[in-house]
Coordinates of C-alpha atoms and ligand atoms in Angstrom, one line a residue:
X159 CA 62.0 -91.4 33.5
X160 CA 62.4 -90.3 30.2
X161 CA 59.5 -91.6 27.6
X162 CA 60.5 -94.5 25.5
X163 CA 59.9 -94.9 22.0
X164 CA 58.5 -98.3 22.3
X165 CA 55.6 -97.9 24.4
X166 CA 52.7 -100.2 23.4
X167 CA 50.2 -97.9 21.0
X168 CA 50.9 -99.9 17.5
X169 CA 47.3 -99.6 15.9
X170 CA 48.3 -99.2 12.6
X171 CA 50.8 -100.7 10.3
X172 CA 51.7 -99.4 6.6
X173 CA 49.9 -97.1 4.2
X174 CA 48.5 -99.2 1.1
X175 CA 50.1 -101.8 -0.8
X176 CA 52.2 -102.1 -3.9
X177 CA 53.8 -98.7 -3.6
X178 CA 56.5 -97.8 -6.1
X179 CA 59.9 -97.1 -5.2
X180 CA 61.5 -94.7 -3.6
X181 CA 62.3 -92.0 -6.1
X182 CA 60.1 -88.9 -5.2
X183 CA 62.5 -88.6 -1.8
X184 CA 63.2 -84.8 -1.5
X185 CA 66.6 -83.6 -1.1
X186 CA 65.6 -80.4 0.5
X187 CA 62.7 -81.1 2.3
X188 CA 62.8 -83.2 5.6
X189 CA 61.2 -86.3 5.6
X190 CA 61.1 -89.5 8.1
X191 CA 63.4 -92.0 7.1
X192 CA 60.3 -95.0 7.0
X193 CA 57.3 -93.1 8.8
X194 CA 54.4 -91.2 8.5
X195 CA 54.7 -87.6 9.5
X196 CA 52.3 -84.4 9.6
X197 CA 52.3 -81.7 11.5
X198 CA 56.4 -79.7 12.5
X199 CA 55.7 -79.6 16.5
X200 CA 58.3 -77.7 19.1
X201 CA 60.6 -76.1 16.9
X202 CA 62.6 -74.4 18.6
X203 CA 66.8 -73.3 18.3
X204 CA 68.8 -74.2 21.2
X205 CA 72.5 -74.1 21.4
X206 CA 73.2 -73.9 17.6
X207 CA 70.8 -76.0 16.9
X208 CA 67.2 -76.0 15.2
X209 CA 65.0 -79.0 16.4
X210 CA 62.4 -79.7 14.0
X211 CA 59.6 -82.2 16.1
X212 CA 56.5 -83.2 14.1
X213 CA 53.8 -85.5 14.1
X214 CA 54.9 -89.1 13.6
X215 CA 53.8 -92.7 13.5
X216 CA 57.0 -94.5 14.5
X217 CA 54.9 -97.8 13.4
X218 CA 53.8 -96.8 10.2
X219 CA 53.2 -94.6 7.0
X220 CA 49.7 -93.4 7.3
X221 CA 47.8 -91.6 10.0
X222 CA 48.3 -92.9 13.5
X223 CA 49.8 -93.8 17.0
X224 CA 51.1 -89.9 17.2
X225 CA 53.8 -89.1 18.8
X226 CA 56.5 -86.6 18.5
X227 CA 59.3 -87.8 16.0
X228 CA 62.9 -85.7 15.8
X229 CA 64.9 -84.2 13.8
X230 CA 67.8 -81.5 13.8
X231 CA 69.9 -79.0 11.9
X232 CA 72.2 -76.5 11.8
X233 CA 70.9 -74.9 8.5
X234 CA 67.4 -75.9 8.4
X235 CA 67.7 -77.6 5.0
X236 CA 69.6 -80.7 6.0
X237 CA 68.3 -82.8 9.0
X238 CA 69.3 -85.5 10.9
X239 CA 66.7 -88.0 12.0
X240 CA 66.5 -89.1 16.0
X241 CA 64.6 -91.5 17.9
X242 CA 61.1 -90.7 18.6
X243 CA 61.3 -88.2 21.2
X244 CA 57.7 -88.0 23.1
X245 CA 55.8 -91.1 22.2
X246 CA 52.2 -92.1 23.4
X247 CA 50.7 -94.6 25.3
X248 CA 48.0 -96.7 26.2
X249 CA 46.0 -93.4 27.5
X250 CA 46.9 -91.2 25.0
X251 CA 48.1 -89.4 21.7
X252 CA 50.7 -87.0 21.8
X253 CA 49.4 -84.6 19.3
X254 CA 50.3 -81.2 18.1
X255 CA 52.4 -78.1 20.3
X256 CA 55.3 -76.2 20.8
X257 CA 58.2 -75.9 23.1
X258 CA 59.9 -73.0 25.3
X259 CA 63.3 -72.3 26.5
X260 CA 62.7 -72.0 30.3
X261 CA 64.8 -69.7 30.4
X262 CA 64.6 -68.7 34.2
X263 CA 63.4 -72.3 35.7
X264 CA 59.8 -70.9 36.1
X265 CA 58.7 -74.4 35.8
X266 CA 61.0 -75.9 38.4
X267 CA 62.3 -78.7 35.9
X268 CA 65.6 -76.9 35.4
X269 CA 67.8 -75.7 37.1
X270 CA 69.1 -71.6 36.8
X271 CA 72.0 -72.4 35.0
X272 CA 70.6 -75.4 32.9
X273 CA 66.9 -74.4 32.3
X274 CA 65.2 -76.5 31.0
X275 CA 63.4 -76.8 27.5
X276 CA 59.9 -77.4 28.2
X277 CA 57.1 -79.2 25.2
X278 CA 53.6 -78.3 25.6
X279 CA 51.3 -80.5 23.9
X280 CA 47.7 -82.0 23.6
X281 CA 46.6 -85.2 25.1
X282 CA 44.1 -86.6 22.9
X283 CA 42.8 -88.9 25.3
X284 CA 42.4 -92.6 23.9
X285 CA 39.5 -95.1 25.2
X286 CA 41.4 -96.5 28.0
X287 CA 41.7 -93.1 30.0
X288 CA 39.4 -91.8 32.6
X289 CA 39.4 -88.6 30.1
X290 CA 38.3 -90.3 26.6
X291 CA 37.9 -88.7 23.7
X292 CA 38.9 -85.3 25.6
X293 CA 41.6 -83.1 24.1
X294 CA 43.8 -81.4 26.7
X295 CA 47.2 -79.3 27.1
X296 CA 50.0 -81.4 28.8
X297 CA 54.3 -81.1 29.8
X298 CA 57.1 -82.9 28.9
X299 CA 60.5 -81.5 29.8
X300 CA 64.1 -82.0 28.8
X301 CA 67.3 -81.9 30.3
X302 CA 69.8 -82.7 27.5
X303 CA 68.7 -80.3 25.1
X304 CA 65.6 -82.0 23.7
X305 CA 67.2 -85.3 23.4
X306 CA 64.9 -87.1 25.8
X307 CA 61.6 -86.0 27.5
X308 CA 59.9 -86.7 30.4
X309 CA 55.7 -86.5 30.4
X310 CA 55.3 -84.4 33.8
X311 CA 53.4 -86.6 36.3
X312 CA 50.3 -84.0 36.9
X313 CA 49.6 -83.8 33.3
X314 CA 47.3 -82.4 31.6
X315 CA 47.6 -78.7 33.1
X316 CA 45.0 -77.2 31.1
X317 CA 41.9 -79.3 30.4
X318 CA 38.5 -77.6 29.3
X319 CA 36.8 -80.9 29.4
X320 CA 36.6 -80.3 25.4
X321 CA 36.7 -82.8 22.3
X322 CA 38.7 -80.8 20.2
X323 CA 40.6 -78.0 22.2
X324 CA 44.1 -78.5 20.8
X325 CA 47.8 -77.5 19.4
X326 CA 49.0 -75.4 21.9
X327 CA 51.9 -72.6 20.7
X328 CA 53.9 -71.0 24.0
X329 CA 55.3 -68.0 23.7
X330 CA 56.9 -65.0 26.5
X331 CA 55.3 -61.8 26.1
X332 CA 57.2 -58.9 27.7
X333 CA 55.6 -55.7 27.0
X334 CA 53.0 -53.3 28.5
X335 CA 51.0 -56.0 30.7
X336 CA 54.3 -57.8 32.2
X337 CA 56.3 -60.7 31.4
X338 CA 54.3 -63.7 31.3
X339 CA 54.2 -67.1 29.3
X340 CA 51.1 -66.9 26.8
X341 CA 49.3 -69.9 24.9
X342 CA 47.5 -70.2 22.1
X343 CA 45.4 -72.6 21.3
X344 CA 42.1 -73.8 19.3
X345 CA 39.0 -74.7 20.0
X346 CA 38.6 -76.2 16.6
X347 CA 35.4 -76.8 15.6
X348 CA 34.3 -73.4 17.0
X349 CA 36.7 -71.7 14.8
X350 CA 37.9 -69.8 17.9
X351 CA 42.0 -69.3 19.2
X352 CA 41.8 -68.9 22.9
X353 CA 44.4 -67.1 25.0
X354 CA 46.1 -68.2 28.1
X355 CA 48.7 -66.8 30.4
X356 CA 50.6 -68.4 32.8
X357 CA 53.5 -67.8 35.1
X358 CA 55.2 -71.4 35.8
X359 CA 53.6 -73.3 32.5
X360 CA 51.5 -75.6 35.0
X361 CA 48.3 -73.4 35.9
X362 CA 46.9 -71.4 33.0
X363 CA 44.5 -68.6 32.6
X364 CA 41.7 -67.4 30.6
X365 CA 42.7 -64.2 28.9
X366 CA 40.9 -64.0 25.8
X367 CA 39.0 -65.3 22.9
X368 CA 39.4 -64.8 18.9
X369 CA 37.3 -65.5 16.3
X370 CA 35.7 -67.1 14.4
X371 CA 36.7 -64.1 11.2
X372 CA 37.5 -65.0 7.8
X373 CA 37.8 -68.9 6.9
X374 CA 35.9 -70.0 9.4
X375 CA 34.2 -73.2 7.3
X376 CA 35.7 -75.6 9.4
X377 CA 38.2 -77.2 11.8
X378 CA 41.0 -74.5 13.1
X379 CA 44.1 -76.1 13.9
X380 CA 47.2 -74.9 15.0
X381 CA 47.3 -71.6 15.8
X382 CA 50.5 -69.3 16.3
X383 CA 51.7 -65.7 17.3
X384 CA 54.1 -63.6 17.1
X385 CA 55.4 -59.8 17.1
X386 CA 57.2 -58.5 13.9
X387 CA 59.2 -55.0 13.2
X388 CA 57.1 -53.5 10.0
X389 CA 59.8 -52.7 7.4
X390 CA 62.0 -53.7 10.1
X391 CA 61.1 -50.4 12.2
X392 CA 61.5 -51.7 16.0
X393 CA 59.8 -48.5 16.8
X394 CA 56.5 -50.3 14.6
X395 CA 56.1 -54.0 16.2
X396 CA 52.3 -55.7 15.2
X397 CA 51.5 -58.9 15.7
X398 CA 51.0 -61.6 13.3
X399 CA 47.9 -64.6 14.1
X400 CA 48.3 -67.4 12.4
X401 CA 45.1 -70.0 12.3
X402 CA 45.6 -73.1 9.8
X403 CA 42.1 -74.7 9.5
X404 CA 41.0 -77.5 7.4
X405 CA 38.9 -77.8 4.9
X406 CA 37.6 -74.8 3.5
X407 CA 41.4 -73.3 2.8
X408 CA 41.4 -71.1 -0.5
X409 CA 43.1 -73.7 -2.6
X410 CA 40.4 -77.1 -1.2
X411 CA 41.1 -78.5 1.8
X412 CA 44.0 -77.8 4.0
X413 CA 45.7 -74.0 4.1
X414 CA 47.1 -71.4 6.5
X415 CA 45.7 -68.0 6.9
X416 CA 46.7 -65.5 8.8
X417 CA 45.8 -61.9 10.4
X418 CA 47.9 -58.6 11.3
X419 CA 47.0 -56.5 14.2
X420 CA 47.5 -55.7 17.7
X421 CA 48.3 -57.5 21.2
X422 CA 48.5 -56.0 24.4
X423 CA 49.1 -58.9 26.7
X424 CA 45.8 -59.8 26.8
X425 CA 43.7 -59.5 23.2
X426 CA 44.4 -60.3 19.8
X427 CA 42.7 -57.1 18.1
X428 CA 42.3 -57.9 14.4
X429 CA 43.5 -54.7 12.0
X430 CA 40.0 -53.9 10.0
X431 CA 41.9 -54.1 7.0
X432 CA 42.4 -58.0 7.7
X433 CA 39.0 -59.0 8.3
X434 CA 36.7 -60.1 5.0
X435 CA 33.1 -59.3 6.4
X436 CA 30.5 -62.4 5.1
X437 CA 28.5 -61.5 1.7
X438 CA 24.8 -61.4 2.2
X439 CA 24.7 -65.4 1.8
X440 CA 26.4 -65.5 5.2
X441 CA 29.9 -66.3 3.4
X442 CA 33.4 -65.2 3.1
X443 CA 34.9 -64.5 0.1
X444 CA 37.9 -66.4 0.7
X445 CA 39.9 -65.0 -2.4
X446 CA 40.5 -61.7 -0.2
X447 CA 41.3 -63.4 2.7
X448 CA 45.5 -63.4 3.7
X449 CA 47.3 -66.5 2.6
X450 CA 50.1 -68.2 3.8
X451 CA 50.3 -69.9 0.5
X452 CA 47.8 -70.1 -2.0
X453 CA 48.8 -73.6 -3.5
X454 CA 47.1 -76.9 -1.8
X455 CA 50.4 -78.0 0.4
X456 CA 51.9 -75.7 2.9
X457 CA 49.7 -76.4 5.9
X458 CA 49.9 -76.3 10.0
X459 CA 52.4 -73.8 9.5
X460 CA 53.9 -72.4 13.1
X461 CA 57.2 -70.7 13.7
X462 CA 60.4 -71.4 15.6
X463 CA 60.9 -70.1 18.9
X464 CA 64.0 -68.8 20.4
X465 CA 66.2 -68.2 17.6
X466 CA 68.7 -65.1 17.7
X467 CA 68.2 -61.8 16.7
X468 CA 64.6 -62.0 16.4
X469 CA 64.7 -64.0 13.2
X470 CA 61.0 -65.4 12.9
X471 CA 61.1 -69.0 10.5
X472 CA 57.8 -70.8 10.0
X473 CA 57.8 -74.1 8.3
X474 CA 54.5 -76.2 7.3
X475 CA 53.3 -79.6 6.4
X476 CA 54.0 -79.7 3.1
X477 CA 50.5 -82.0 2.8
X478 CA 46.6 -81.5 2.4
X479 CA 44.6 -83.8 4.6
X480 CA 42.5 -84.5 1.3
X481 CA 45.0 -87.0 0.1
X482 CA 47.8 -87.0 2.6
X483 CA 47.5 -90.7 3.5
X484 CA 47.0 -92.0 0.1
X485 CA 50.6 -89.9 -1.8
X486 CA 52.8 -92.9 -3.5
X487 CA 55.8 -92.5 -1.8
X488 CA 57.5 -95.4 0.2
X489 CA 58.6 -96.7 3.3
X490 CA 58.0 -92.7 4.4
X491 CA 54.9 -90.5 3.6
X492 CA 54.6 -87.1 3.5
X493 CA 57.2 -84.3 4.1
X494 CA 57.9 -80.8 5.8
X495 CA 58.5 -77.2 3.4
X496 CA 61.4 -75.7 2.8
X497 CA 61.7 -73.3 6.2
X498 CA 60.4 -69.7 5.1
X499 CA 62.0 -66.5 6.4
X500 CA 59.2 -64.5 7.4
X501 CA 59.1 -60.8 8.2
X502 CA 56.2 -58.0 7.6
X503 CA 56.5 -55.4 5.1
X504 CA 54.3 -52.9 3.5
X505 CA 52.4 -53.5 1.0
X506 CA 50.1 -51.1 -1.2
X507 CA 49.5 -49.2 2.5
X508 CA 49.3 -52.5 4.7
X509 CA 51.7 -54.8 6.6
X510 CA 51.5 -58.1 4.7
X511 CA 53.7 -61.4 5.2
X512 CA 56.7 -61.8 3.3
X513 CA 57.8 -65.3 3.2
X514 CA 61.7 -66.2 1.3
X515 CA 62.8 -69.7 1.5
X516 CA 65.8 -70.4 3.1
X517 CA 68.1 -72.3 1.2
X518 CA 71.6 -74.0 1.3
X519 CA 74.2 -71.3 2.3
X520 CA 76.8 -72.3 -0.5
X521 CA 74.1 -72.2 -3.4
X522 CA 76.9 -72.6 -6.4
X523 CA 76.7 -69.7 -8.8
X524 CA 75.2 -70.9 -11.9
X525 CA 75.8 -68.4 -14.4
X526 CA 73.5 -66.4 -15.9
X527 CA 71.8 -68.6 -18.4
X528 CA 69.6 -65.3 -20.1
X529 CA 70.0 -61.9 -19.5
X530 CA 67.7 -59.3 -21.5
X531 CA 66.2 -61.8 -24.3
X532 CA 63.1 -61.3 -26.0
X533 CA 60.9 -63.8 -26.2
X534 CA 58.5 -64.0 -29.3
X535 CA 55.4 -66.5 -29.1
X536 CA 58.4 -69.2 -28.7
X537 CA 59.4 -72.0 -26.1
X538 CA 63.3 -72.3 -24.8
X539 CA 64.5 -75.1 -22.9
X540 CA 66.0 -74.7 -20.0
X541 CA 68.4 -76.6 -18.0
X542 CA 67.7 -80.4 -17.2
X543 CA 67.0 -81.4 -13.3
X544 CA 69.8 -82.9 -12.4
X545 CA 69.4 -86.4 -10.4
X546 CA 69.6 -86.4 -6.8
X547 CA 69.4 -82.5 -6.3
X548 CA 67.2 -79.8 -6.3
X549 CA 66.5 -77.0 -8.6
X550 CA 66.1 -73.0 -8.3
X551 CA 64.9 -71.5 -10.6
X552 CA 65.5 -67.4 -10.3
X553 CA 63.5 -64.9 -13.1
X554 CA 62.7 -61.3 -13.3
X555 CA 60.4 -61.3 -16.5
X556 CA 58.8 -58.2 -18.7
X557 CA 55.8 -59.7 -19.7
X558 CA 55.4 -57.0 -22.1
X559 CA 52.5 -58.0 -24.9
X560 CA 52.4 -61.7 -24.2
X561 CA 49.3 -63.2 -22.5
X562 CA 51.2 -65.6 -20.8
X563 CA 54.6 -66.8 -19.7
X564 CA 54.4 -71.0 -18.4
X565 CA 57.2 -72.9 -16.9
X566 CA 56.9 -76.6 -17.8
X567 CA 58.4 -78.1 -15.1
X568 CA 59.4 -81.9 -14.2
X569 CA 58.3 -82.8 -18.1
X570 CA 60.6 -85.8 -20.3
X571 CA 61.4 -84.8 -23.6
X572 CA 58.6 -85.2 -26.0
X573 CA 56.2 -86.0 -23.3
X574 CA 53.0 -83.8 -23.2
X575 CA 53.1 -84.7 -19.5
X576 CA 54.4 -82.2 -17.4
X577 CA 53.6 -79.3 -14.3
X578 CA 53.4 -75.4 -15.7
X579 CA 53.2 -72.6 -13.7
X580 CA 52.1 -69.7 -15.6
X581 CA 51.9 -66.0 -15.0
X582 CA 48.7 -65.4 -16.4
X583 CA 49.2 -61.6 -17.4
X584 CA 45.9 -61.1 -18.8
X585 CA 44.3 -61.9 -15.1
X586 CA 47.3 -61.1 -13.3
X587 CA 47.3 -64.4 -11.8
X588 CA 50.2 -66.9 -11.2
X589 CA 48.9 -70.2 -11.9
X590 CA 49.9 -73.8 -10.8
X591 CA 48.4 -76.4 -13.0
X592 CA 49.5 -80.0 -11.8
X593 CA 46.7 -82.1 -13.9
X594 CA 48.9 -83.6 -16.2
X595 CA 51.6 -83.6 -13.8
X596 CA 52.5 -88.1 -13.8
X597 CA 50.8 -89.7 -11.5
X598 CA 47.6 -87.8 -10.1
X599 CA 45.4 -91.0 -10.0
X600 CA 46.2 -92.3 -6.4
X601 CA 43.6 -90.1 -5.1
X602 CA 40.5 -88.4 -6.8
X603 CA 41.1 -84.7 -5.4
X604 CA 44.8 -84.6 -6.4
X605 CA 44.6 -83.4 -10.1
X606 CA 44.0 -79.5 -9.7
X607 CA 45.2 -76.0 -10.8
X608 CA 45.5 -73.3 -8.3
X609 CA 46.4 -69.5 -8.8
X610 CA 47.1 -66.7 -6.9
X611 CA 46.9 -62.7 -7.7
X612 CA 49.9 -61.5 -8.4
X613 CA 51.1 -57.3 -9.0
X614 CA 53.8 -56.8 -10.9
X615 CA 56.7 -54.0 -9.5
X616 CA 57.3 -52.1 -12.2
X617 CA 56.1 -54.0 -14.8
X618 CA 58.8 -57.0 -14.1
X619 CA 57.5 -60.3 -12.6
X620 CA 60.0 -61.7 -10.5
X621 CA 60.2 -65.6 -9.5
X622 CA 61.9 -68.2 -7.4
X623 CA 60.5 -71.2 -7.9
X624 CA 62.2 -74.3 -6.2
X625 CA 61.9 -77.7 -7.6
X626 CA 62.4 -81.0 -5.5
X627 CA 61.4 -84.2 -6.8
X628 CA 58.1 -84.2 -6.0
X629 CA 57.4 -80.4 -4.7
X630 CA 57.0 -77.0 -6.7
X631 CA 57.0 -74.0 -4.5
X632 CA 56.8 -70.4 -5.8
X633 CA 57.7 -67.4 -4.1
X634 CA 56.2 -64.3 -6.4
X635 CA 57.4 -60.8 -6.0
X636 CA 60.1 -61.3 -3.5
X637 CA 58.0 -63.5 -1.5
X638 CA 54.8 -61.3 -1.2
X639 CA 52.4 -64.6 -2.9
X640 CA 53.6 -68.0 -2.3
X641 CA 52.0 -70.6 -4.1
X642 CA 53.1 -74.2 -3.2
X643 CA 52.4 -78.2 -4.5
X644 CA 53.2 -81.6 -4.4
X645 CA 53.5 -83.1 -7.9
X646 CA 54.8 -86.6 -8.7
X647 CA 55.9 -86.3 -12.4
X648 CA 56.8 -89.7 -14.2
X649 CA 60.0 -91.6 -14.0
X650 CA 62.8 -89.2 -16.0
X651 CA 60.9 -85.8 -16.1
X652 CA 63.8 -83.4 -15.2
X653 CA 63.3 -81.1 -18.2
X654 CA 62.0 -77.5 -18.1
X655 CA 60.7 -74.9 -20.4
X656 CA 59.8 -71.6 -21.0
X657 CA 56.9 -70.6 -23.0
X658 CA 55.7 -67.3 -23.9
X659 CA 52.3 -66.9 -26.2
X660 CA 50.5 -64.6 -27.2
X661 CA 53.1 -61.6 -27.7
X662 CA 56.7 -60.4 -26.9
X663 CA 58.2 -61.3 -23.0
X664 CA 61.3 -60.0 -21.9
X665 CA 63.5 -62.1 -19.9
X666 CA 66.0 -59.6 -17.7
X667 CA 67.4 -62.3 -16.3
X668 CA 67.0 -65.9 -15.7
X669 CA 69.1 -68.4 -13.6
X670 CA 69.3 -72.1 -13.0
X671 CA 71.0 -74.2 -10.1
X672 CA 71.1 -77.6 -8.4
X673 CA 70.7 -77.5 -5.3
X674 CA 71.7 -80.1 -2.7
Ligands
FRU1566 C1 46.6 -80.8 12.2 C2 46.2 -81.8 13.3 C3 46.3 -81.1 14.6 C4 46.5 -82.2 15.6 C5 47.3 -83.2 14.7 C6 47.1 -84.6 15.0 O1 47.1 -81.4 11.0 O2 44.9 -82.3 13.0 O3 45.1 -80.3 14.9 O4 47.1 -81.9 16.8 O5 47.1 -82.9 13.4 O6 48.0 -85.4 14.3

């Protein structure tokens, strides 16, 4: 029978009172229509489709009752919302995982010609189960294309007897140790990802352990990963490990790192290169660790499985469990990032993550609005926001002499108020500075600045910066440092400026469009 949206676990009921209106909705960026949500779960392409799951409280807008909401797309920037899909129940939480095209029925719930599409998740047992406060890997299966799920009847199929072993990514490996299913998933407070293989999805084995390496200060939580061509040579595949762990991400709280290296079928095998070994005061340095993002809300970041041509797409939480229960928005709290592209190229020697957002396919051609203008110690404005869409902002900059280069962002005229992200060329850092971005005082740890180290090519700086009512996400270098935050600027702040101080910039070319 499939699972039914309204089975009894209401605990909670709205976030906190007296919430303004509506306004910061994002026209990009998916949120629930009038719930809570964290965490994308199961994504996964099937038949034209992308499903976008997540982490949802079908009762309310903070934390709590999870279950798997829904959502799909054809183009992974507009999404239709769908009845909660796997919901919990008196004995447990449906919490974080991912889901697999079956492709040849090794479960049994499909059939050859209609396999089925298979969710593996974690029980996170409540008080009323015989397994309390246990975290274990369960199934639910599909039949109609991830409409509506069935909770298999001998769940959970992995269970360590552990508090906090959860968020478990499926994958098939086919390569030099066979053709298997393999899992990933944490054992959080260890700061380890274990390893599993399986042959049928319902009995799993131990193949390996990682970690802990790098940030390792606290809880890791969803894990993922996956093969990539370097520089798109199929003859050069390495494997990317994702680990999202919170706190202790570069940026304060919540953040995604990752590592490149090896995997035979069995072990993750870290490249050297990757790993930041502790200073002599037992920590990491976590500036040299490797970022999904460096801003303070791209987190539990995992990729989509099954989509042609070997296209990998990650999206995240676009959320830090600092202050993710507390953000003014209402009836709905919280939303997902834009979906990334992601592929490895190399970089100074090394394969590194390049991340490109993926956009609306019929971006109108706006122009260009400066091409080769020299900027003296001197502001100029730049196209307003317009209501109801989305802004991109494209630059390739010379910084030249100046010392830096700020984008005032989501700023009303004459207001002070506003979000700047600067290219610091002194430090060679791009910086996101959201202190006096509106409303920062609905939580304490909100107000912040965060930077990132940026190269230049060639001298030029080159930006994408996407605006979205209340989200600025920067994609440096052609996507080589991404630096990413939620801002919620005061009613009518759709103005944006350039600034250059300190010396002579030159702009080679700058672009604005709305986006919707
Ligand atoms: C990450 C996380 C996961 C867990 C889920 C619960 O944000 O804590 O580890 O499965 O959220 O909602």
């Amino acid at each position: 029978m499939p699972t039914s949206p309204a089975s009894a676990c209401r605990e909670t009921e709205g976030g906190p009172a007296a919430l303004p209106a509506d306004g910061y909705r994002p026209v990009l960026h998916y949120t629930a229509n009038k719930t809570w949500l964290n965490d994308p779960n199961g994504l996964v392409w099937h038949q034209g489709r992308y499903h976008l799951y997540y982490q949802n409280n079908p009762f309310g807008n903070v934390w709590g009752n999870m279950s798997w909401g829904h959502a799909t797309s054809t183009d992974l920037v507009h999404w239709t919302e769908h009845p909660v899909a796997i919901a919990c129940d008196e004995d447990e939480d449906v919490f974080s995982g991912s889901i697999v095209v079956d492709h040849g029925n090794t479960s049994g719930f499909g059939t050859a010609d209609q396999p089925a599409l298979v969710a593996v998740y974690t029980s996170a047992f409540k008080q009323r189960s015989p397994r309390a406060g246990t975290q274990a890997q369960s199934l639910a299966f599909s039949s109609d294309g991830g409409m509506s799920w069935t909770k298999y009847a001998d769940n959970p199929v992995l269970d360590r007897g552990s508090a906090d072993f959860r968020d478990p990514k499926v994958f098939r490996y086919h390569g030099v140790s066979g053709s298997y299913w393999v899992m990933v998933a944490v054992e959080a407070r260890h700061q380890q990802v274990l390893l599993y293989r399986s042959d049928d999805l319902k009995s799993w084995e131990h193949l390996s352990t990682f970690g802990p390496a790098n940030a390792a200060g606290a809880e890791w939580e969803c894990p993922d990963l996956f093969p990539l061509a370097v520089d798109g040579v199929p003859e050069n595949v390495k494997w990317v490990l994702v680990v999202n762990l919170n706190p202790g991400a570069v940026a304060g709280g919540s953040g995604g790192q990752y590592f490149v290296g090896d995997f035979d079928g069995v072990e993750f095998i870290a490249d050297p290169d990757c790993l930041v070994p502790a200073g002599a005061d037992g920590d990491v340095d976590l500036t040299r660790c490797l970022w999904l993002d460096w801003g303070r809300d791209y987190y539990a970041a995992v990729s989509f499985s099954n989509v042609p041509e070997d296209r990998r797409i990650m999206i995240g939480w676009m959320n830090n469990w600092d202050y993710a229960n507390s953000l003014p928005t209402s009836p709905w709290r919280a939303s997902m990032s834009l979906a990334r592209d992601v592929v490895l190229e190399t970089v100074s020697g090394a394969p590194r993550l390049i991340q490109r957002p993926v956009l609306p396919a019929n971006v109108p051609d706006p122009g260009t609005v400066m091409r080769d203008v020299d900027i003296h110690d001197s502001s100029r404005r730049l196209a307003e926001a317009v209501p109801g869409a989305a802004q991109l902002i494209e630059a390739e900059i010379l910084p030249g002499t100046a010392r830096t280069i700020d984008f005032r962002l989501l700023s009303a005229p004459g207001a002070t108020a506003a979000t700047v992200l600067s290219f610091d060329a002194v430090e060679g850092r791009l910086v996101l500075d959201r202190r006096d971005s509106g409303n920062t005082a609905f939580h304490d740890s909100f107000a912040s600045v965060e930077s990132a180290p940026v190269e230049l090519d060639d001298g030029a700086l080159r930006i994408r910066i996407v605006i979205d009512q209340c989200s600025v996400e920067a994609f440096a270098q052609d996507g080589r440092v991404v630096l990413s935050d939620l801002v919620f600027p005061l009613p009518g702040s759709r103005s944006a400026e350039l600034h250059v101080a300190g010396g002579t910039a030159t702009v080679r070319k700058l672009t604005v469009t709305s986006v919707s």
